PDB file of C-alpha atoms in Angstrom:
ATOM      1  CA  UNK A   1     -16.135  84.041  72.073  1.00  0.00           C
ATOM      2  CA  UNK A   2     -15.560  81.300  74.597  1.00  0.00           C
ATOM      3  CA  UNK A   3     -11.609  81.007  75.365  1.00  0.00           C
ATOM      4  CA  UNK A   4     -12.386  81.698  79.379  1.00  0.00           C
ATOM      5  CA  UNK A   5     -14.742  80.266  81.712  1.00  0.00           C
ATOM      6  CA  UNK A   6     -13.148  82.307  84.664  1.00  0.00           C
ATOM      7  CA  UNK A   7     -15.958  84.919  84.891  1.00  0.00           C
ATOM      8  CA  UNK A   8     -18.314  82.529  84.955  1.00  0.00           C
ATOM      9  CA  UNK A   9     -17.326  79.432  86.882  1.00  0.00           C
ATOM     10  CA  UNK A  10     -16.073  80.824  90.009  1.00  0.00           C
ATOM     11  CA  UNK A  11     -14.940  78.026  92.486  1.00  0.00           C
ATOM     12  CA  UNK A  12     -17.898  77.350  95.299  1.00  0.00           C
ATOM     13  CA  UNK A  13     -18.428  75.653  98.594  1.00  0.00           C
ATOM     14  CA  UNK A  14     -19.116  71.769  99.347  1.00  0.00           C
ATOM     15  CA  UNK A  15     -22.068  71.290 101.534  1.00  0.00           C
ATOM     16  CA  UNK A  16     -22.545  68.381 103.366  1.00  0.00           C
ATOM     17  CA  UNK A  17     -25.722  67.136 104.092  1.00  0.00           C
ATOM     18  CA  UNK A  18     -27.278  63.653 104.986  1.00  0.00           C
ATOM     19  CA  UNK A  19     -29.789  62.028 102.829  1.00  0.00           C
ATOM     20  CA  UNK A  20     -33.737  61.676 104.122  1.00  0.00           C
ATOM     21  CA  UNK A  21     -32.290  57.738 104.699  1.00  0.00           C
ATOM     22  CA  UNK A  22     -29.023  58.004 106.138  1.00  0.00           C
ATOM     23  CA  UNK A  23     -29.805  56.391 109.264  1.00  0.00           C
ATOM     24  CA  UNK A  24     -30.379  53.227 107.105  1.00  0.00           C
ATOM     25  CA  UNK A  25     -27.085  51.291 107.583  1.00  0.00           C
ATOM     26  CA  UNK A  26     -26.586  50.497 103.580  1.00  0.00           C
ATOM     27  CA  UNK A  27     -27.801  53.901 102.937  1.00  0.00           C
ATOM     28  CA  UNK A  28     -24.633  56.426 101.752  1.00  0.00           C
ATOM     29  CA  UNK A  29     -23.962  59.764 103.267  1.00  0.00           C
ATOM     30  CA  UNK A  30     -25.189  62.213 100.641  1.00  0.00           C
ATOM     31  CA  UNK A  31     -23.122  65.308  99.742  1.00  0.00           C
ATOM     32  CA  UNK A  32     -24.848  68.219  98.835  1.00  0.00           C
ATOM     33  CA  UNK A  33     -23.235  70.604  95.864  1.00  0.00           C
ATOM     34  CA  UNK A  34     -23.830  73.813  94.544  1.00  0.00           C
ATOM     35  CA  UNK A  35     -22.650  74.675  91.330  1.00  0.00           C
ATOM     36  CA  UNK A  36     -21.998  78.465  89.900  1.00  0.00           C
ATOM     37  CA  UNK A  37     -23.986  77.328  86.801  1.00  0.00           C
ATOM     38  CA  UNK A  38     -27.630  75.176  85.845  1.00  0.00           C
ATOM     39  CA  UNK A  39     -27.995  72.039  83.851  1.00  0.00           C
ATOM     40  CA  UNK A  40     -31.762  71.653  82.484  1.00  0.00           C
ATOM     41  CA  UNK A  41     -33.396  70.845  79.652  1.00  0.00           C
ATOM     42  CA  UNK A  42     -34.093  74.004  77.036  1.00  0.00           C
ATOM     43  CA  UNK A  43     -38.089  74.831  76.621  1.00  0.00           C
ATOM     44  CA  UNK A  44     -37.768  77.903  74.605  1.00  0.00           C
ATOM     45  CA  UNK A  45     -36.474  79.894  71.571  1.00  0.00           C
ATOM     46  CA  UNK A  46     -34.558  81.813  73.378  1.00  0.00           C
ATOM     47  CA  UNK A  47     -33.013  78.348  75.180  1.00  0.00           C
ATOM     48  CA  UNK A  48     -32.203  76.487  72.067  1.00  0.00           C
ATOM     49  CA  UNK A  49     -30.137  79.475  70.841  1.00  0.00           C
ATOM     50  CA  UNK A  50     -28.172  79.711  73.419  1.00  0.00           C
ATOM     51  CA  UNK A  51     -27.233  75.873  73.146  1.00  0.00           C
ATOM     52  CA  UNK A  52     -26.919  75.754  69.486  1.00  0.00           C
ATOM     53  CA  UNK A  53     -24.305  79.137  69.999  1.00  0.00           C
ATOM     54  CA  UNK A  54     -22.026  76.347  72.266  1.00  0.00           C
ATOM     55  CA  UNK A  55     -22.603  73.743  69.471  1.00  0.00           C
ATOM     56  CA  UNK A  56     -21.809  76.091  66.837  1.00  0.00           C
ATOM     57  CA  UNK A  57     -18.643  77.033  68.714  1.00  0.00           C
ATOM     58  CA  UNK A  58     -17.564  73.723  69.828  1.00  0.00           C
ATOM     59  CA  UNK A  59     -17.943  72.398  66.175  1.00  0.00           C
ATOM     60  CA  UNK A  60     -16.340  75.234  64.482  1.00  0.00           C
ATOM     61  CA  UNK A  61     -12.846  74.409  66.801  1.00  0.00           C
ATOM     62  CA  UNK A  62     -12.652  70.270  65.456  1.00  0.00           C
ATOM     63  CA  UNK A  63     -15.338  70.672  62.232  1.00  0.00           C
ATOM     64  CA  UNK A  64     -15.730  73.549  60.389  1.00  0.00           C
ATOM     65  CA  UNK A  65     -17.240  72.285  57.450  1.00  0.00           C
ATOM     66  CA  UNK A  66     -20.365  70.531  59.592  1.00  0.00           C
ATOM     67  CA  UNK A  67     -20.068  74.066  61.766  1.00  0.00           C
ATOM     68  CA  UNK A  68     -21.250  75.619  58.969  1.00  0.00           C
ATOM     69  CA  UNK A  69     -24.478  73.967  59.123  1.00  0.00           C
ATOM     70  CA  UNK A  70     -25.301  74.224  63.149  1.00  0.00           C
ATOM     71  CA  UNK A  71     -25.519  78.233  63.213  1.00  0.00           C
ATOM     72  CA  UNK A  72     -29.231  77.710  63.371  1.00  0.00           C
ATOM     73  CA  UNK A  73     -31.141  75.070  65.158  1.00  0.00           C
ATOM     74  CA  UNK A  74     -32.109  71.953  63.653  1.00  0.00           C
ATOM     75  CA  UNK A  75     -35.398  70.219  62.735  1.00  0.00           C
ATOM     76  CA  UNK A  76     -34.717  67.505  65.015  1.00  0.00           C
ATOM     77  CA  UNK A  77     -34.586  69.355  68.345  1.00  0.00           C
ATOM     78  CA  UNK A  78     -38.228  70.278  68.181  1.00  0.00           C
ATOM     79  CA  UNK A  79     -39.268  67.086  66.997  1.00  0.00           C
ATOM     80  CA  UNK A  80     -41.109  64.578  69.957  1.00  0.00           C
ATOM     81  CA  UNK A  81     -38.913  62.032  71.888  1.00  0.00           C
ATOM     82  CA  UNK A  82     -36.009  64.596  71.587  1.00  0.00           C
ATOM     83  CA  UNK A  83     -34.592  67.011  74.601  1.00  0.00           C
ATOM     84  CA  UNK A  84     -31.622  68.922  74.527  1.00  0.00           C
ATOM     85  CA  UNK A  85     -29.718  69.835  77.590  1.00  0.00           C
ATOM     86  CA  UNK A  86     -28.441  73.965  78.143  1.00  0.00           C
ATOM     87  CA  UNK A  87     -25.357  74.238  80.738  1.00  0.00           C
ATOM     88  CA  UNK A  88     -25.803  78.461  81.826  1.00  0.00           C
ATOM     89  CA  UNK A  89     -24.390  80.575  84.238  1.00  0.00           C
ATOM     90  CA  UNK A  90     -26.094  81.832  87.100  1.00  0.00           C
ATOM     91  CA  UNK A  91     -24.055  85.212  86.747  1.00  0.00           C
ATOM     92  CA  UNK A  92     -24.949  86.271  83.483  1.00  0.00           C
ATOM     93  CA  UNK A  93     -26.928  83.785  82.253  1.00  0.00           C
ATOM     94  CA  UNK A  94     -24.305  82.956  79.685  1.00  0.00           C
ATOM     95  CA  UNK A  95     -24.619  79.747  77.750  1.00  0.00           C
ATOM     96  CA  UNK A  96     -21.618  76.985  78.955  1.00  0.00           C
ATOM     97  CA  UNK A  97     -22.386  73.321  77.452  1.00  0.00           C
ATOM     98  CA  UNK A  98     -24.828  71.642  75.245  1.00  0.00           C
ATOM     99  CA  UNK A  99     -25.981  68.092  74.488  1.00  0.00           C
ATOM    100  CA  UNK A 100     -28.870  66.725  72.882  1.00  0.00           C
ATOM    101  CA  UNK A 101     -30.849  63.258  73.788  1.00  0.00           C
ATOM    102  CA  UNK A 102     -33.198  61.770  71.194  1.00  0.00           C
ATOM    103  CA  UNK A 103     -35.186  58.396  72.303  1.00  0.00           C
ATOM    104  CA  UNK A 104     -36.626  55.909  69.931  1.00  0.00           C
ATOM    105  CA  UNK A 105     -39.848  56.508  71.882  1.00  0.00           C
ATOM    106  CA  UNK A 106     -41.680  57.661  68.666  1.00  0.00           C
ATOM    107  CA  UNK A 107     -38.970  56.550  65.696  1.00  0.00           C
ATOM    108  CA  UNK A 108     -35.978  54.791  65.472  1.00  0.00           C
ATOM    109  CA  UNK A 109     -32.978  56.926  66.342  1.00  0.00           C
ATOM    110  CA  UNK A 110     -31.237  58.858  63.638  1.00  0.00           C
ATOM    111  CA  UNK A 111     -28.204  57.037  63.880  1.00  0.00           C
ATOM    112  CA  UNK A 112     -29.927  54.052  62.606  1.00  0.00           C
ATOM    113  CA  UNK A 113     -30.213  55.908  59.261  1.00  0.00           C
ATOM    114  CA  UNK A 114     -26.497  54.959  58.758  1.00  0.00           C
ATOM    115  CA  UNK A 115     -26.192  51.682  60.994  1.00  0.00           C
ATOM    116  CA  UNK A 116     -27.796  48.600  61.392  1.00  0.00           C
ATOM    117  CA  UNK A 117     -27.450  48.060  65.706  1.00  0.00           C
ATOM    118  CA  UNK A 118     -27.108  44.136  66.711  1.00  0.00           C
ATOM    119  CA  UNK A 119     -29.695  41.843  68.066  1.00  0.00           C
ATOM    120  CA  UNK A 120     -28.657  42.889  71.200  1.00  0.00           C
ATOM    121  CA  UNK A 121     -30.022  46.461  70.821  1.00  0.00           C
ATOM    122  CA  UNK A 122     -32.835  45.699  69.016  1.00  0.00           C
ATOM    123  CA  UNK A 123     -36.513  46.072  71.038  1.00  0.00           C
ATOM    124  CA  UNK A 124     -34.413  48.258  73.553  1.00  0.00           C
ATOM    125  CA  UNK A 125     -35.785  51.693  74.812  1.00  0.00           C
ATOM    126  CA  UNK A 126     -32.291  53.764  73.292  1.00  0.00           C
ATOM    127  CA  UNK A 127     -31.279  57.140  73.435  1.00  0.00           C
ATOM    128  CA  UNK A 128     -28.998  58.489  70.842  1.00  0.00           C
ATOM    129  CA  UNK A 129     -26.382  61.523  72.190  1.00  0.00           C
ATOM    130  CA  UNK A 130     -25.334  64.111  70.095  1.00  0.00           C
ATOM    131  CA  UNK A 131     -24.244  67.548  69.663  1.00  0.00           C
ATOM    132  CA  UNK A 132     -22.235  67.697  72.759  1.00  0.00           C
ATOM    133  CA  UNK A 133     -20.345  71.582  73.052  1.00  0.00           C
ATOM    134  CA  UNK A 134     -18.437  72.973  76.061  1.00  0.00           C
ATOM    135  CA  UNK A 135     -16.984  75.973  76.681  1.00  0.00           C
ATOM    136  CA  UNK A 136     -13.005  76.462  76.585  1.00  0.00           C
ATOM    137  CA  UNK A 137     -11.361  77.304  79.623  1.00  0.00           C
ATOM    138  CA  UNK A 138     -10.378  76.186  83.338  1.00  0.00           C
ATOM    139  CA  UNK A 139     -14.426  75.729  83.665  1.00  0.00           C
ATOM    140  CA  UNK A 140     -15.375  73.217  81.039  1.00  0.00           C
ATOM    141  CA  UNK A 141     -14.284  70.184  82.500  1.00  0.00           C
ATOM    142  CA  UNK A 142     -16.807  70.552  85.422  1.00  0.00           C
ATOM    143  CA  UNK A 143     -19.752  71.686  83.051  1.00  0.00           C
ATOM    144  CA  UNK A 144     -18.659  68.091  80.691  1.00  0.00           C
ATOM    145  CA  UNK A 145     -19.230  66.117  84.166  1.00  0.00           C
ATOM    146  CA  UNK A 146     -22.180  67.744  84.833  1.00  0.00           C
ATOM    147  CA  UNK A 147     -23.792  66.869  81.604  1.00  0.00           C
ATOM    148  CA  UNK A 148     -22.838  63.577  81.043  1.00  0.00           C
ATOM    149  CA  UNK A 149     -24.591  63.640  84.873  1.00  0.00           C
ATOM    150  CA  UNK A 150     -27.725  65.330  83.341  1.00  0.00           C
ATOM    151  CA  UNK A 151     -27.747  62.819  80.114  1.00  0.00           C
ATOM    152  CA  UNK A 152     -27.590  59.643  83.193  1.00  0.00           C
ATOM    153  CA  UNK A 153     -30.463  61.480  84.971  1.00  0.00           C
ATOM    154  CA  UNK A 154     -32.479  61.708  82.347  1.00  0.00           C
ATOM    155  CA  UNK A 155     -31.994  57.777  80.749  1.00  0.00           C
ATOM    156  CA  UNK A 156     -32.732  56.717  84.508  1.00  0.00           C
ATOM    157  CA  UNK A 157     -35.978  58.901  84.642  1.00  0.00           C
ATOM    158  CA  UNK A 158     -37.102  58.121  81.437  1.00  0.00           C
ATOM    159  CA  UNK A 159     -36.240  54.170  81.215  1.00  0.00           C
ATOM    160  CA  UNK A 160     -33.501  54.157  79.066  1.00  0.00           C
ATOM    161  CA  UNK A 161     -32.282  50.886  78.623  1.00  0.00           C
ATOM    162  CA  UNK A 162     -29.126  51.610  76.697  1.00  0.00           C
ATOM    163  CA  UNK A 163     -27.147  55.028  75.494  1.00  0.00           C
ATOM    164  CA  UNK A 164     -25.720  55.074  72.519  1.00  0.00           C
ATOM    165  CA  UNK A 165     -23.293  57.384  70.377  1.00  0.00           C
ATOM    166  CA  UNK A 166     -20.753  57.659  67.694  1.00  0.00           C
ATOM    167  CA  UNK A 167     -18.027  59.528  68.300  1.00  0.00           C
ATOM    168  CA  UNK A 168     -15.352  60.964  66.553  1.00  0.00           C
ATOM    169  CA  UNK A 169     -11.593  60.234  67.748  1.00  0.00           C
ATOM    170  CA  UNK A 170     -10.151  61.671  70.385  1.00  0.00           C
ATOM    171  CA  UNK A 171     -13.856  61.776  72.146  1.00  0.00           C
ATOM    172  CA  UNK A 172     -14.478  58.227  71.656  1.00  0.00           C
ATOM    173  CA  UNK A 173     -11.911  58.004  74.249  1.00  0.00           C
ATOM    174  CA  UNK A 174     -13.569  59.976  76.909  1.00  0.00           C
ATOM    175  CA  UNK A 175     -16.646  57.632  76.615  1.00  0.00           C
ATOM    176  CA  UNK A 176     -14.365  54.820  76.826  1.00  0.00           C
ATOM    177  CA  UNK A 177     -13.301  56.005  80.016  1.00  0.00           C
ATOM    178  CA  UNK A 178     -16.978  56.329  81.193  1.00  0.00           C
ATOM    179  CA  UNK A 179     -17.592  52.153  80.364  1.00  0.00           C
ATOM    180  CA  UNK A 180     -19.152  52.815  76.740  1.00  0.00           C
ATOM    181  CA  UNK A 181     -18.342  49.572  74.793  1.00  0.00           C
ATOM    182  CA  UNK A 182     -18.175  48.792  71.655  1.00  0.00           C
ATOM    183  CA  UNK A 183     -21.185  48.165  69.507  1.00  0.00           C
ATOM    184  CA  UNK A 184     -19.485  46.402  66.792  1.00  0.00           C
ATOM    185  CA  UNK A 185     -15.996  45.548  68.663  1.00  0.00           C
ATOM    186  CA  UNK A 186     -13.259  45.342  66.274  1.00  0.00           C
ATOM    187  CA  UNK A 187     -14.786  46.964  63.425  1.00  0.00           C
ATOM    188  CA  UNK A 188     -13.074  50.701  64.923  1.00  0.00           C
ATOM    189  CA  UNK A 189     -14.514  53.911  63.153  1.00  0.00           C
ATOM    190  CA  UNK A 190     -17.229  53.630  60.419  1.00  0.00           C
ATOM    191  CA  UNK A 191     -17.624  56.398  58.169  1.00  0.00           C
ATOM    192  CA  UNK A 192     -21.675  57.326  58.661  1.00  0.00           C
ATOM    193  CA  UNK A 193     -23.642  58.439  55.940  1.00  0.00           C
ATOM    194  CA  UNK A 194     -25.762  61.334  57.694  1.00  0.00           C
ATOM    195  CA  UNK A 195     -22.516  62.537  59.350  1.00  0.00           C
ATOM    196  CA  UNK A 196     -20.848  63.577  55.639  1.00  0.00           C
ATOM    197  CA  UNK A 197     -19.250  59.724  55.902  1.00  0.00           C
ATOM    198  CA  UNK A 198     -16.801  60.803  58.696  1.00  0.00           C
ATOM    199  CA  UNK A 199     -15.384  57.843  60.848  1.00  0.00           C
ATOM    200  CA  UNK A 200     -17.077  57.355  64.055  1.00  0.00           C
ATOM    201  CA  UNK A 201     -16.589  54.740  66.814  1.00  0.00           C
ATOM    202  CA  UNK A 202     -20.386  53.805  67.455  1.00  0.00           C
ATOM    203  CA  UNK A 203     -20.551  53.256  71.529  1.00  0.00           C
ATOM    204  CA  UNK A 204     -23.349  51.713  73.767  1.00  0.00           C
ATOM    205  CA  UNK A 205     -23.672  52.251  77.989  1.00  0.00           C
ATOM    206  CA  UNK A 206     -25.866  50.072  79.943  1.00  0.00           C
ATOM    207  CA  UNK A 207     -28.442  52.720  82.099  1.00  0.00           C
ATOM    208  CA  UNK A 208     -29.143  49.806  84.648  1.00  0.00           C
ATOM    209  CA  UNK A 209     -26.075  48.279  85.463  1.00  0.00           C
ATOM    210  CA  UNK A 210     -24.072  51.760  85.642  1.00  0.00           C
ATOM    211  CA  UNK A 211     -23.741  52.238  89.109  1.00  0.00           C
ATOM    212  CA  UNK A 212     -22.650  48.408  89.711  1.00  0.00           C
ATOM    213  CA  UNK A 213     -19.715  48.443  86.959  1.00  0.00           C
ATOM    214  CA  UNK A 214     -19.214  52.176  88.027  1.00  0.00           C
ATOM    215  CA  UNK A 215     -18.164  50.356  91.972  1.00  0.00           C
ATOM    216  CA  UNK A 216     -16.284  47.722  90.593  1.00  0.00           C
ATOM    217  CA  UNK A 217     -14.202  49.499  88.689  1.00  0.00           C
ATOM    218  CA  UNK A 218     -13.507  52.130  91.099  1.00  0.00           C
ATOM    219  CA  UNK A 219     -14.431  54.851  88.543  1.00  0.00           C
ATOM    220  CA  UNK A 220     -13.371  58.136  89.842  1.00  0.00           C
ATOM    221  CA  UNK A 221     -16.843  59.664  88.968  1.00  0.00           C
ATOM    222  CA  UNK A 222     -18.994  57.416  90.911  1.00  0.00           C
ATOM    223  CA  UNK A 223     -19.603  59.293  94.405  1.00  0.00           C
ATOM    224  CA  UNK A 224     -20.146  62.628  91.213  1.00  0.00           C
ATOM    225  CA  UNK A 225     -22.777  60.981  89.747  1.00  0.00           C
ATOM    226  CA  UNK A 226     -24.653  58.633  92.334  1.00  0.00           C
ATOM    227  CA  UNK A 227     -23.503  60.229  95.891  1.00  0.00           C
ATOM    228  CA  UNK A 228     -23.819  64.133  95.550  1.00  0.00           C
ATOM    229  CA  UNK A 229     -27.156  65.882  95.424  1.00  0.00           C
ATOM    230  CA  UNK A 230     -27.073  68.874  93.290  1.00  0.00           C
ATOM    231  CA  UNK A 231     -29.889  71.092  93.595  1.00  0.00           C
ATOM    232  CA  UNK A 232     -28.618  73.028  90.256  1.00  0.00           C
ATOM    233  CA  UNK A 233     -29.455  70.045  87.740  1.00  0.00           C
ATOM    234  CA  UNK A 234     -33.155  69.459  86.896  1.00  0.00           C
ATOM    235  CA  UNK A 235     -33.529  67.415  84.076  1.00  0.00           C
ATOM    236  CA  UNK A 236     -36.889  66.821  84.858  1.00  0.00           C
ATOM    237  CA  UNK A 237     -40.377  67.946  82.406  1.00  0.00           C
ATOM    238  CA  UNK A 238     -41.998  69.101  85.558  1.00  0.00           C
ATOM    239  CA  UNK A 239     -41.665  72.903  85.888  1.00  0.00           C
ATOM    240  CA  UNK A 240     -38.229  73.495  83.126  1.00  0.00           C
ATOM    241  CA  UNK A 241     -40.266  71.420  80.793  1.00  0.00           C
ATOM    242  CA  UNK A 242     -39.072  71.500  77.115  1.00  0.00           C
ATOM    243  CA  UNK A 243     -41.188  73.059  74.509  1.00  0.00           C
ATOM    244  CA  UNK A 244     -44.593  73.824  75.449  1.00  0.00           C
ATOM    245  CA  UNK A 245     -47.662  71.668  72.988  1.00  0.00           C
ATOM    246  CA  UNK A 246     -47.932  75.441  71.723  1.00  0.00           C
ATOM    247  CA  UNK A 247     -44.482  75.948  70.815  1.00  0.00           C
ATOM    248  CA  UNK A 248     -43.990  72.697  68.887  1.00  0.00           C
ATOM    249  CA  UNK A 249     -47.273  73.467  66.672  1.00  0.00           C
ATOM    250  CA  UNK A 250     -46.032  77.061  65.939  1.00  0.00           C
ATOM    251  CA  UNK A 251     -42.295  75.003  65.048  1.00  0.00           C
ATOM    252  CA  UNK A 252     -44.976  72.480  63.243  1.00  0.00           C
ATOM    253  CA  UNK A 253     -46.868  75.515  61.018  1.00  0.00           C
ATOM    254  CA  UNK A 254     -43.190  77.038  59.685  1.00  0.00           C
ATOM    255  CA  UNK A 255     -41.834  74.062  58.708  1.00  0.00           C
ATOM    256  CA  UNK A 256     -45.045  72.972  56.335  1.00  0.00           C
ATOM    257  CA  UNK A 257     -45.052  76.841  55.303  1.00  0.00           C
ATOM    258  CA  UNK A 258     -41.132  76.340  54.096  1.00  0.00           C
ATOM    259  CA  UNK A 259     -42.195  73.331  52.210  1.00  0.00           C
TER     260      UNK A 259
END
């Protein structure tokens, strides 16, 4: 259902712009972007099952078995302290990429329910990523940038001290390459109980300090994510909003009427 992102993601135009502070002499020149798709954060039925369509998809490719269990949404992305982020076209409206954040705002992250995090995490504001699903084709490499761009937004709106994530090989790799480290270095992949014991490379990034290590290291994304306005990601609760007080106590009154 997704092999092509060519309808979709048609190439579009750089526009440069100055920031409201270039004049300031430390101040970069801000690039302006527009993007043939939207990154924000889901607020509705309708939202979520577009996003858990990508997940389902994405899974199904690398994990069938746990596929079989994401065709519906979960309990967790209603519950408080979690958002989950919906990549769509402006064309058709078409879902493109997924991702989910959960904070340890209101409990400890569900991760922790197979690992016991360092001293060094501990008393941190976290946010656990998860579910992450792209579209195949020529346009899912810009939709991955643009989330991982959305997740950074977020953590630096919200006061995310640290991201974390366990990841499966070959994507531990790709948040390798973004300056996740280790959480337990040398230990490699633990199997983790809520994930059906499957190995996992559990992986921290430092919200504060990304832009400095970004610069030193000369990462390739760093004028993406820091220098580039684009107008087409709103990650914020003002206006896109997630799910309405309403919506969660309707989500609320069919769980307890299942159980």
């Amino acid at each position: 259902m997704f092999q092509s992102a060519t309808s979709t993601l048609m190439p579009s135009p750089r526009i440069e712009t100055l920031s409201p502070n270039a004049w300031a002499p430390d101040e970069h020149i801000m690039r302006e972007e527009q993007l043939p798709f939207t990154v924000r954060l889901v607020r509705n039925d309708e939202d979520l099952l577009k996003a858990v369509q990508i997940r389902h998809s994405a899974y199904a490719r690398h994990m069938p078995a746990v596929a079989e269990t994401l065709k519906s949404p979960e309990r967790i992305d209603t519950e408080d302290g979690v958002v989950v982020l919906l990549a769509e076209s402006k064309l058709d409206g078409s879902p493109l990429g997924t991702a989910r954040i959960q904070t340890n705002q209101f409990r400890p992250l569900g991760l922790e329910e197979s690992v016991d995090f360092p001293e060094w995490l501990n008393g941190r504001t976290l946010a656990h990523i998860s579910r992450l699903g792209i579209i195949q084709g020529t346009g899912g490499r810009l939709v991955k940038f643009m989330l991982f761009k959305g997740l950074f937004k977020y953590w630096e709106q919200n006061g995310v001290e640290w991201a974390v994530v366990a990841a499966r090989t070959p994507l531990d790799r790709m948040y390798q390459q973004l300056l996740f480290e280790d959480v337990f270095p040398g230990q490699g992949f633990t199997p983790l109980a809520h994930m059906n014991n499957i190995p996992h490379r559990v992986m921290a990034f430092e919200v504060g300090t990304a832009l400095e290590r970004w610069t030193q290291a000369r990462h390739p994304l760093t004028d993406f994510i820091f220098h580039t306005n684009h107008p087409d990601l709103d990650v914020s609760h003002n206006g896109s909003g997630t799910y309405s007080p309403v919506y969660r106590q309707v989500q609320h009154a069919r769980h307890h009427a299942v159980v």
